[in-house]
Short mmCIF file of C-alpha atoms and ligand atoms in Angstrom, two decimals:
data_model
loop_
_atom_site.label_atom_id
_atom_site.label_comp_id
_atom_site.label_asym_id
_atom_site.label_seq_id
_atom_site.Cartn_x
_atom_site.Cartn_y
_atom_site.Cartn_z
CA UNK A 2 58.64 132.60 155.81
CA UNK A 3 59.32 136.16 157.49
CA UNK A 4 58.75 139.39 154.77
CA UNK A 5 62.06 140.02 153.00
CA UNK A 6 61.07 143.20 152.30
CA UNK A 7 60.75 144.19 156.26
CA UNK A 8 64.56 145.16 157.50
CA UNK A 9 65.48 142.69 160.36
CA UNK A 10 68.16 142.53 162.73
CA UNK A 11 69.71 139.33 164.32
CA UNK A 12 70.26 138.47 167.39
CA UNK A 13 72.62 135.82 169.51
CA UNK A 14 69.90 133.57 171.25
CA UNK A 15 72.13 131.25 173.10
CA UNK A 16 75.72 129.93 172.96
CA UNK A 17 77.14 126.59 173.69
CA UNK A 18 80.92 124.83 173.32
CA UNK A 19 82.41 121.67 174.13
CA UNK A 20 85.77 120.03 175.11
CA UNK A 21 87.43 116.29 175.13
CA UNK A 22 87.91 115.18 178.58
CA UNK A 23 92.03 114.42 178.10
CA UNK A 24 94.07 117.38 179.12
CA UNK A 25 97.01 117.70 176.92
CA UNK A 26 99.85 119.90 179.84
CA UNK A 27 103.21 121.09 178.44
CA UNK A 28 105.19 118.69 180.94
CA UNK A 29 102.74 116.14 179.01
CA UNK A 30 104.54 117.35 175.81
CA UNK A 31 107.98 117.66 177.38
CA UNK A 32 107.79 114.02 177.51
CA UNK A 33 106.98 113.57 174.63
CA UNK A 34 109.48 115.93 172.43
CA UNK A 35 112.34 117.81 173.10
CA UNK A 36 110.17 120.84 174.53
CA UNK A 37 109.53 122.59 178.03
CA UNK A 38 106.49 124.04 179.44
CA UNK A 39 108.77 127.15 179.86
CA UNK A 40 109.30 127.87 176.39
CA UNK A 41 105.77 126.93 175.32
CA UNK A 42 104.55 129.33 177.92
CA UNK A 43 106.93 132.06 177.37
CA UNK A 44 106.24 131.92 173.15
CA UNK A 45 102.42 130.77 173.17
CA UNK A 46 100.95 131.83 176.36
CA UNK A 47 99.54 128.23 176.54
CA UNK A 48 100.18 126.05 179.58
CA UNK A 49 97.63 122.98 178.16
CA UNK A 50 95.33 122.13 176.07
CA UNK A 51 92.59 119.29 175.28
CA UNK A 52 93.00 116.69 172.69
CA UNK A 53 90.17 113.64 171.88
CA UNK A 54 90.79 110.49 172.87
CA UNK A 55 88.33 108.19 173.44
CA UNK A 56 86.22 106.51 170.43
CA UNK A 57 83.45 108.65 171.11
CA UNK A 58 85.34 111.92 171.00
CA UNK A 59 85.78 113.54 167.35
CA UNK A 60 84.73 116.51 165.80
CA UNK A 61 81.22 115.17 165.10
CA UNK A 62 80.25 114.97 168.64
CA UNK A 63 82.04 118.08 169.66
CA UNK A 64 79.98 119.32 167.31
CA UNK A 65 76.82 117.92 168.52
CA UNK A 66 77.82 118.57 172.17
CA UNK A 67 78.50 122.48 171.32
CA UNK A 68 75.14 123.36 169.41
CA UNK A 69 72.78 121.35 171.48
CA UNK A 70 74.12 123.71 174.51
CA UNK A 71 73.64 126.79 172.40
CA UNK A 72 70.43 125.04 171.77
CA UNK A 73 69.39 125.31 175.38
CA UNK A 74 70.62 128.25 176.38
CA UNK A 75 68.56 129.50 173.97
CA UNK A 76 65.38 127.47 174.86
CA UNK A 77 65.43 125.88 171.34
CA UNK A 78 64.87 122.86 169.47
CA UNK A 79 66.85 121.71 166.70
CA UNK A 80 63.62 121.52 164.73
CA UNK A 81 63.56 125.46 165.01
CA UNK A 82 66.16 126.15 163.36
CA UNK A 83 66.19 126.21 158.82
CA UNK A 84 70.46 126.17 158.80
CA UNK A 85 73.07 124.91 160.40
CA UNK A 86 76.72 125.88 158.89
CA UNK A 87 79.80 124.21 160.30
CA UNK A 88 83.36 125.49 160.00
CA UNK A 89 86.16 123.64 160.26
CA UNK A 90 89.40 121.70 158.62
CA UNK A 91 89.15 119.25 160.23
CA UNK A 92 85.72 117.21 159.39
CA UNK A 93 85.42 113.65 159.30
CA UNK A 94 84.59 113.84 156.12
CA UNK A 95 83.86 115.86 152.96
CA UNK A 96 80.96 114.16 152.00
CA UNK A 97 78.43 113.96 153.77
CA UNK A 98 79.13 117.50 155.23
CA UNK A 99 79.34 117.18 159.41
CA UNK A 100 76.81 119.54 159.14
CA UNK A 101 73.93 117.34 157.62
CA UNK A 102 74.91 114.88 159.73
CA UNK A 103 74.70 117.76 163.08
CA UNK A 104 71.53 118.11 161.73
CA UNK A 105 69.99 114.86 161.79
CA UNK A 106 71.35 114.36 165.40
CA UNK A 107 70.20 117.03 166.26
CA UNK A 108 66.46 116.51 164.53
CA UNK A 109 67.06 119.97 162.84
CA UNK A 110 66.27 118.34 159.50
CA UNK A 111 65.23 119.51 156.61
CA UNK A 112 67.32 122.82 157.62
CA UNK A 113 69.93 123.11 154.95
CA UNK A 114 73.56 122.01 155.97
CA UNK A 115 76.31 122.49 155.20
CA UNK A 116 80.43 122.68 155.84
CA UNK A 117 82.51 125.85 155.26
CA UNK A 118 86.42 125.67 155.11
CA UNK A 119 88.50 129.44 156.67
CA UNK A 120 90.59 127.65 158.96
CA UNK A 121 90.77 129.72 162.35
CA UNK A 122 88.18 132.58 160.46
CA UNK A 123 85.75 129.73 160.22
CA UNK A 124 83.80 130.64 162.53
CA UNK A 125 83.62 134.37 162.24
CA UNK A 126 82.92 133.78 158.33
CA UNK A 127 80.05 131.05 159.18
CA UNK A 128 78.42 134.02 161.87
CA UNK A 129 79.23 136.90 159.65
CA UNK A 130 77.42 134.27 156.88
CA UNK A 131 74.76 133.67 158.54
CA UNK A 132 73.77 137.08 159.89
CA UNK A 133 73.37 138.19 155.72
CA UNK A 134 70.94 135.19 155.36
CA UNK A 135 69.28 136.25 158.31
CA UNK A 136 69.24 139.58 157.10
CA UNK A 137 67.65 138.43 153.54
CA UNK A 138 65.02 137.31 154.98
CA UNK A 139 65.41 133.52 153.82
CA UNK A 140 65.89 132.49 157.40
CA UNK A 141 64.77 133.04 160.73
CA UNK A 142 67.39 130.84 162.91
CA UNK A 143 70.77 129.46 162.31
CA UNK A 144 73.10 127.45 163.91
CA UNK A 145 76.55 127.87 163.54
CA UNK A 146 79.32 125.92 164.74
CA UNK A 147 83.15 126.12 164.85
CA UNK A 148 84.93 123.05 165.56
CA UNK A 149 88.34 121.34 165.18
CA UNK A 150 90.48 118.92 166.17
CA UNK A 151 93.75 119.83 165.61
CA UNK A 152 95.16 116.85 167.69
CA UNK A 153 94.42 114.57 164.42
CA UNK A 154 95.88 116.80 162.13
CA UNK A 155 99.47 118.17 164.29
CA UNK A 156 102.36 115.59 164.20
CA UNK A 157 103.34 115.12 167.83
CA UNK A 158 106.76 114.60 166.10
CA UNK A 159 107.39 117.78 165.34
CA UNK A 160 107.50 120.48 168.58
CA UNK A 161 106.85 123.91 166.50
CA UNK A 162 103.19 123.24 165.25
CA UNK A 163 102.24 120.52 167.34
CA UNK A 164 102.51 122.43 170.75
CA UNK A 165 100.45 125.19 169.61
CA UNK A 166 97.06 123.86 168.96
CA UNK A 167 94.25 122.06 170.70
CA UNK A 168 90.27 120.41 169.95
CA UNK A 169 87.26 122.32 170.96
CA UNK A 170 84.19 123.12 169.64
CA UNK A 171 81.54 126.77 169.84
CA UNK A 172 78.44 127.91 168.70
CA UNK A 173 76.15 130.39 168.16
CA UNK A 174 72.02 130.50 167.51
CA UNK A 175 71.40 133.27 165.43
CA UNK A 176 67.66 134.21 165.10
CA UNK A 177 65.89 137.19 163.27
CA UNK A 178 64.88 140.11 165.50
CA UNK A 179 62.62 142.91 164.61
CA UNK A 180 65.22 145.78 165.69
CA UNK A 181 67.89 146.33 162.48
CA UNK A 182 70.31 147.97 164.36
CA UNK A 183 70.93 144.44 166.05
CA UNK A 184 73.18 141.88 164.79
CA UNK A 185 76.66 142.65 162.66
CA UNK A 186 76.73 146.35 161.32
CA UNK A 187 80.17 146.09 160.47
CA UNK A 188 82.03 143.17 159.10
CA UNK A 189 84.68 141.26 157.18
CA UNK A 190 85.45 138.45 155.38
CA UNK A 191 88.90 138.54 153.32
CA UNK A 192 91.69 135.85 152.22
CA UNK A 193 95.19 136.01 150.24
CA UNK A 194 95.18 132.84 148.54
CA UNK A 195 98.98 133.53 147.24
CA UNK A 196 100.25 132.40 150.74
CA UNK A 197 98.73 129.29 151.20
CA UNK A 198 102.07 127.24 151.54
CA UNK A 199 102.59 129.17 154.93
CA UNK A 200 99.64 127.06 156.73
CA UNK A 201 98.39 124.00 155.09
CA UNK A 202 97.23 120.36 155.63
CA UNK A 203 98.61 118.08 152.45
CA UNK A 204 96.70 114.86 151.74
CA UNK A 205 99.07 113.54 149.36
CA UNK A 206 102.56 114.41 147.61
CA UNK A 207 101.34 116.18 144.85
CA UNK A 208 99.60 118.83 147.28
CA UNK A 209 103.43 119.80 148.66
CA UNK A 210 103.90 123.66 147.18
CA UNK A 211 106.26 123.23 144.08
CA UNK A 212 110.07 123.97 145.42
CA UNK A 213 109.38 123.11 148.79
CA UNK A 214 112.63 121.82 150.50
CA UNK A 215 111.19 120.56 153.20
CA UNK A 216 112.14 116.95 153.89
CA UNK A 217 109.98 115.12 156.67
CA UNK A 218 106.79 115.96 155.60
CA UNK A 219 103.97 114.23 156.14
CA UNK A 220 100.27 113.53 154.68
CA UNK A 221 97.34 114.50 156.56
CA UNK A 222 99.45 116.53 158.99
CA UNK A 223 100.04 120.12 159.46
CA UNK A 224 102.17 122.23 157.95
CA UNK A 225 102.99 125.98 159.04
CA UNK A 226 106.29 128.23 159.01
CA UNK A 227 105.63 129.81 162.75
CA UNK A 228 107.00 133.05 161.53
CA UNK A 229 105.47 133.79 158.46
CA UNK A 230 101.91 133.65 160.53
CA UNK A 231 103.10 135.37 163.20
CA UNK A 232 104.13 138.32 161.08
CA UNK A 233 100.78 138.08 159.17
CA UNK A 234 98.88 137.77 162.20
CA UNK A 235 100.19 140.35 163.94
CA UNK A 236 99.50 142.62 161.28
CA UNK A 237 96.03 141.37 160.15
CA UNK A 238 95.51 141.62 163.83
CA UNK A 239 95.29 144.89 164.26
CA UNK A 240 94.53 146.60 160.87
CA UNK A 241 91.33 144.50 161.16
CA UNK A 242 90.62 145.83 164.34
CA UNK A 243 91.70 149.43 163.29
CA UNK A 244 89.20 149.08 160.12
CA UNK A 245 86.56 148.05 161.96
CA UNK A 246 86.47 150.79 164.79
CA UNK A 247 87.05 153.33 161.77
CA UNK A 248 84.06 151.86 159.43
CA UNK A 249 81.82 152.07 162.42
CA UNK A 250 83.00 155.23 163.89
CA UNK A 251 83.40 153.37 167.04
CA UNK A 252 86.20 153.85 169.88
CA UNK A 253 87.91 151.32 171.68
CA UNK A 254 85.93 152.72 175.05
CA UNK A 255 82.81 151.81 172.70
CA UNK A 256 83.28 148.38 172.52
CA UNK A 257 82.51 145.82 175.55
CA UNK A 258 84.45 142.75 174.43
CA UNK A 259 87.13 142.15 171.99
CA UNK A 260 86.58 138.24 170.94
CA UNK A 261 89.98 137.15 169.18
CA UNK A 262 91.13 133.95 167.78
CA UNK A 263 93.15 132.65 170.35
CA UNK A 264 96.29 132.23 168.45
CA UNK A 265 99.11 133.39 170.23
CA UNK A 266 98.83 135.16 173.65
CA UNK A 267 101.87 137.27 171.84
CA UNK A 268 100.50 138.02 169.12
CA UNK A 269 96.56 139.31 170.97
CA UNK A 270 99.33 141.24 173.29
CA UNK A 271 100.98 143.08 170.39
CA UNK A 272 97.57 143.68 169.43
CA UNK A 273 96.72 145.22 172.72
CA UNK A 274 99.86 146.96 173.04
CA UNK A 275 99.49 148.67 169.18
CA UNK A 276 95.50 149.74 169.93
CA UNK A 277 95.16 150.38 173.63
CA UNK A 278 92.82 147.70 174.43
CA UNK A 279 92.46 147.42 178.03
CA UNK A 280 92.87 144.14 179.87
CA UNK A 281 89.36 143.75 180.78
CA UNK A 282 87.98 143.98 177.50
CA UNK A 283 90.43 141.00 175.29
CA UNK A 284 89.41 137.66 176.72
CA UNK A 285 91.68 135.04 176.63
CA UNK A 286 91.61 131.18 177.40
CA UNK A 287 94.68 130.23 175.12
CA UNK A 288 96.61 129.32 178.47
CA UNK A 289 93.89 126.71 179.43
CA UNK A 290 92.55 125.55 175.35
CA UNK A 291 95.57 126.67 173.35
CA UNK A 292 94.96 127.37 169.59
CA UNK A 293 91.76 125.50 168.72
CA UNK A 294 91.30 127.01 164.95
CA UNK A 295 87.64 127.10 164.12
CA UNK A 296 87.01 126.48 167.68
CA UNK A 297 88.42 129.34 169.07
CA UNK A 298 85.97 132.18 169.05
CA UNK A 299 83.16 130.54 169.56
CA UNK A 300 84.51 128.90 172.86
CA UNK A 301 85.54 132.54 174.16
CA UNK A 302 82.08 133.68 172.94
CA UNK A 303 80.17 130.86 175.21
CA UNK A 304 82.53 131.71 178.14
CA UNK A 305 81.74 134.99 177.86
CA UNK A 306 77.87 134.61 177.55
CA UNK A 307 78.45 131.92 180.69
CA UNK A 308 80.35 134.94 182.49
CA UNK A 309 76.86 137.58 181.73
CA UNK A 310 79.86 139.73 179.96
CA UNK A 311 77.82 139.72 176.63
CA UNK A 312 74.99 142.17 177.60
CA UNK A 313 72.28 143.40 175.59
CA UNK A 314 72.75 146.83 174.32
CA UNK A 315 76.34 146.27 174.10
CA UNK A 316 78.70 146.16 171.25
CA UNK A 317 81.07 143.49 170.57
CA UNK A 318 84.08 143.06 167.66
CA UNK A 319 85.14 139.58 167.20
CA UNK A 320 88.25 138.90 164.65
CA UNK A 321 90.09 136.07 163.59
CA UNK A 322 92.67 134.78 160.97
CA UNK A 323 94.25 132.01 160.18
CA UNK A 324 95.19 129.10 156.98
CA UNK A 325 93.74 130.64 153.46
CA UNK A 326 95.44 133.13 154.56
CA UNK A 327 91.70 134.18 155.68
CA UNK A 328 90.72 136.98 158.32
CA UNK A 329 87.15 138.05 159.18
CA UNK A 330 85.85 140.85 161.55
CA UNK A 331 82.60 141.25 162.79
CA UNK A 332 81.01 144.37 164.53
CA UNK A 333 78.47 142.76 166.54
CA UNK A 334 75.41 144.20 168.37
CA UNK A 335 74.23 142.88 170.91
O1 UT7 B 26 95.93 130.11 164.24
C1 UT7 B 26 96.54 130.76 163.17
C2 UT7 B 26 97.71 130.03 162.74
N1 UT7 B 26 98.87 129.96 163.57
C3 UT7 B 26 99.44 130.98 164.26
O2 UT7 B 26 98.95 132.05 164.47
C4 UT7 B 26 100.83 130.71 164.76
C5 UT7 B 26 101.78 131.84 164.49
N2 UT7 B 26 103.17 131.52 164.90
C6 UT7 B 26 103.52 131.34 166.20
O3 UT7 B 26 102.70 131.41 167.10
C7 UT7 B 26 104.99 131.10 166.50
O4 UT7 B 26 105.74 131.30 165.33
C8 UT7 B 26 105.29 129.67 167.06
C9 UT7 B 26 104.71 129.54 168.47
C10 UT7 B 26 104.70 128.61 166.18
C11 UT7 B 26 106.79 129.49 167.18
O5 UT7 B 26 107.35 130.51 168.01
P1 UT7 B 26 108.60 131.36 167.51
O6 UT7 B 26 108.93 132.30 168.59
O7 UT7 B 26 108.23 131.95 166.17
O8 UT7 B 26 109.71 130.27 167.38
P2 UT7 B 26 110.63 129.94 166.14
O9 UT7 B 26 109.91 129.08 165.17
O10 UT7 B 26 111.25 131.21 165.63
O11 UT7 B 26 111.76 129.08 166.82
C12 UT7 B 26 112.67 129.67 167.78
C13 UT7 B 26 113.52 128.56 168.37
C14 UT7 B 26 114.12 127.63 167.32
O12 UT7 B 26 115.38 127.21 167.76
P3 UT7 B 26 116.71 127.92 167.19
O13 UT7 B 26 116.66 127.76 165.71
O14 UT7 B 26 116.62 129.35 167.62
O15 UT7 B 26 117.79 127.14 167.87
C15 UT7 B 26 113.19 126.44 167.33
O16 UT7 B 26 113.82 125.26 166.89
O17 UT7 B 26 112.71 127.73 169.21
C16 UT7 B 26 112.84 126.37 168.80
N3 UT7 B 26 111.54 125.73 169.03
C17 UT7 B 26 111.22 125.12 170.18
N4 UT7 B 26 111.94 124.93 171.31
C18 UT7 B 26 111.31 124.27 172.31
C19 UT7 B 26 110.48 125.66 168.18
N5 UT7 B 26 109.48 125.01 168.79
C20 UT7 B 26 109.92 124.67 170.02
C21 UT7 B 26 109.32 123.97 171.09
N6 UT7 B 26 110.06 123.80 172.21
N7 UT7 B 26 108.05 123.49 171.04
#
């Protein structure tokens, strides 16, 4: 057990992320509602997306899949690490936790285990999380993982929400390092519970929000009013971003990567537009994933690691929001 009086820093040790095989394209969709890959392009930026399905694709194994590659590329063992926390919505189930059951695949146990629920800020919340424990000096290395699979939970019936989203799975070893300065020195982790009924997943009737006119809809499936999130999101988007750059008296020329949720390529362009955040600087991979939730920024973060663009020394902000309403932020050094 490290000194938990000694100030520590944390550091990312490896990534890793996974993806079903089945490619989901809009002209897949267009056959299957009254949709076109033009207007899903031209309003989400995405042009496909993957979905499980085969019997041994679910969020379990994506889950497995994404942390034993983070596990590697960090030249780990599952028995190194004391945690593992898992975000997502879309679990098998809620008890036992995917994450105790990660953990036992993974031969990580007795690390604690467990499942966090922020929607599309899971992940951010689970590394911003883990980075305090870190920091407390109760534990020296922690796997997090972000994983859904939205393809269960959208209703291919419906073309608004079901277009948007996709399954994938990233995550992050986070391990105690000597230097303090390392790790998150700025971060976030917020929700407005008020506006739940603008993003939620009902399992039965009585979970519909009281005065809800809405007439087809249906358990265990997604539920969003596009707009309302888009306006949030938007606006989240970049007073998060703002915040953080202020707190830390960082400029955007500062920062080496902006890693956002990959929600809506409008809605990261508004973004851009509103802060002056160069091109080179927001990655994006909504046109090939679309909108995985939890999934999201931990997939960009192992494509960017894959790429060498997250370099030692550097300083990174990740942000995300999403169902709650939840947002997170992280200043991240690297
Ligand atoms: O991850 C965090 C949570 N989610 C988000 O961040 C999502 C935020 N919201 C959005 O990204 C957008 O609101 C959507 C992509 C979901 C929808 O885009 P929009 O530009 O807000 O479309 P809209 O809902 O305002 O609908 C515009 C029109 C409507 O037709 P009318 O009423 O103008 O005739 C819709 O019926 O587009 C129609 N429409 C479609 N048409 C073709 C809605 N979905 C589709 C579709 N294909 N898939």
């Amino acid at each position: 057990m490290p000194d938990p009086s000694l100030p520590c820093g944390v550091r990312i040790a490896g990534t890793g992320s996974a993806v079903p095989k089945k490619v989901l394209t809009n002209e897949d969709l267009a056959g299957m509602m009254d949709t076109s890959d033009e207007w899903i392009r031209q309003r989400t930026g995405i042009g496909e997306r993957r979905i499980c399905s085969t019997d041994d694709e679910s969020v379990f194994t994506l889950q497995c899949r994404a942390i034993r590659g983070a596990l590697d590329d960090a030249g780990m063992k599952g028995s190194d690490l004391d945690l593992i926390i898992a975000a997502s919505v879309t679990s098998e189930m809620t008890c036992p936790s995917n994450a105790c059951r990660v953990a036992t695949e993974i031969d990580a146990a007795p690390a604690g285990a467990f499942d966090i629920v922020a929607a599309c800020s899971g992940f951010v919340y689970a590394l911003n999380l883990a980075d305090s424990l870190i920091r407390s000096g109760r534990h020296r290395a922690i796997g997090v993982i972000g994983c859904d699979a939205m393809s269960k939970a959208v209703d291919y019936e419906e073309r608004t929400v079901s277009v948007l989203f996709g399954d994938a799975a990233g995550s992050a070893i986070l391990v105690r390092d000597d230097d303090p300065l390392k790790g998150s020195i700025f971060q976030t982790m917020e929700a407005d519970g008020s506006s739940w009924p603008s993003l939620y997943l009902p399992r039965k009737e009585s979970d519909v929000p009281p005065g809800s006119t809405e007439t087809s809809i249906r358990m265990g499936k997604l539920r969003m009013d596009g707009r309302d999130v888009y306006r949030f999101a938007v606006s989240k988007f970049k007073n998060v971003i703002k915040e953080a750059l202020k707190a830390t008296d960082l400029k955007v020329d500062d920062v080496s990567e902006f890693v956002c949720h990959q929600s809506n390529i409008r809605i990261i362009e508004s973004a851009k537009e509103k802060l002056g955040l160069p091109d080179d600087k927001v990655y994006v991979n909504i046109d090939r994933y679309g909108n995985t939730s939890a999934g999201s920024v931990g997939l960009c973060l192992d494509e960017l690691n894959k790429a060498g663009r997250l370099v030692e020394g550097e300083t990174i902000v990740l942000v995300a929001f999403g169902g709650g309403l939840t947002w997170a932020s992280s200043v991240w050094n690297l």
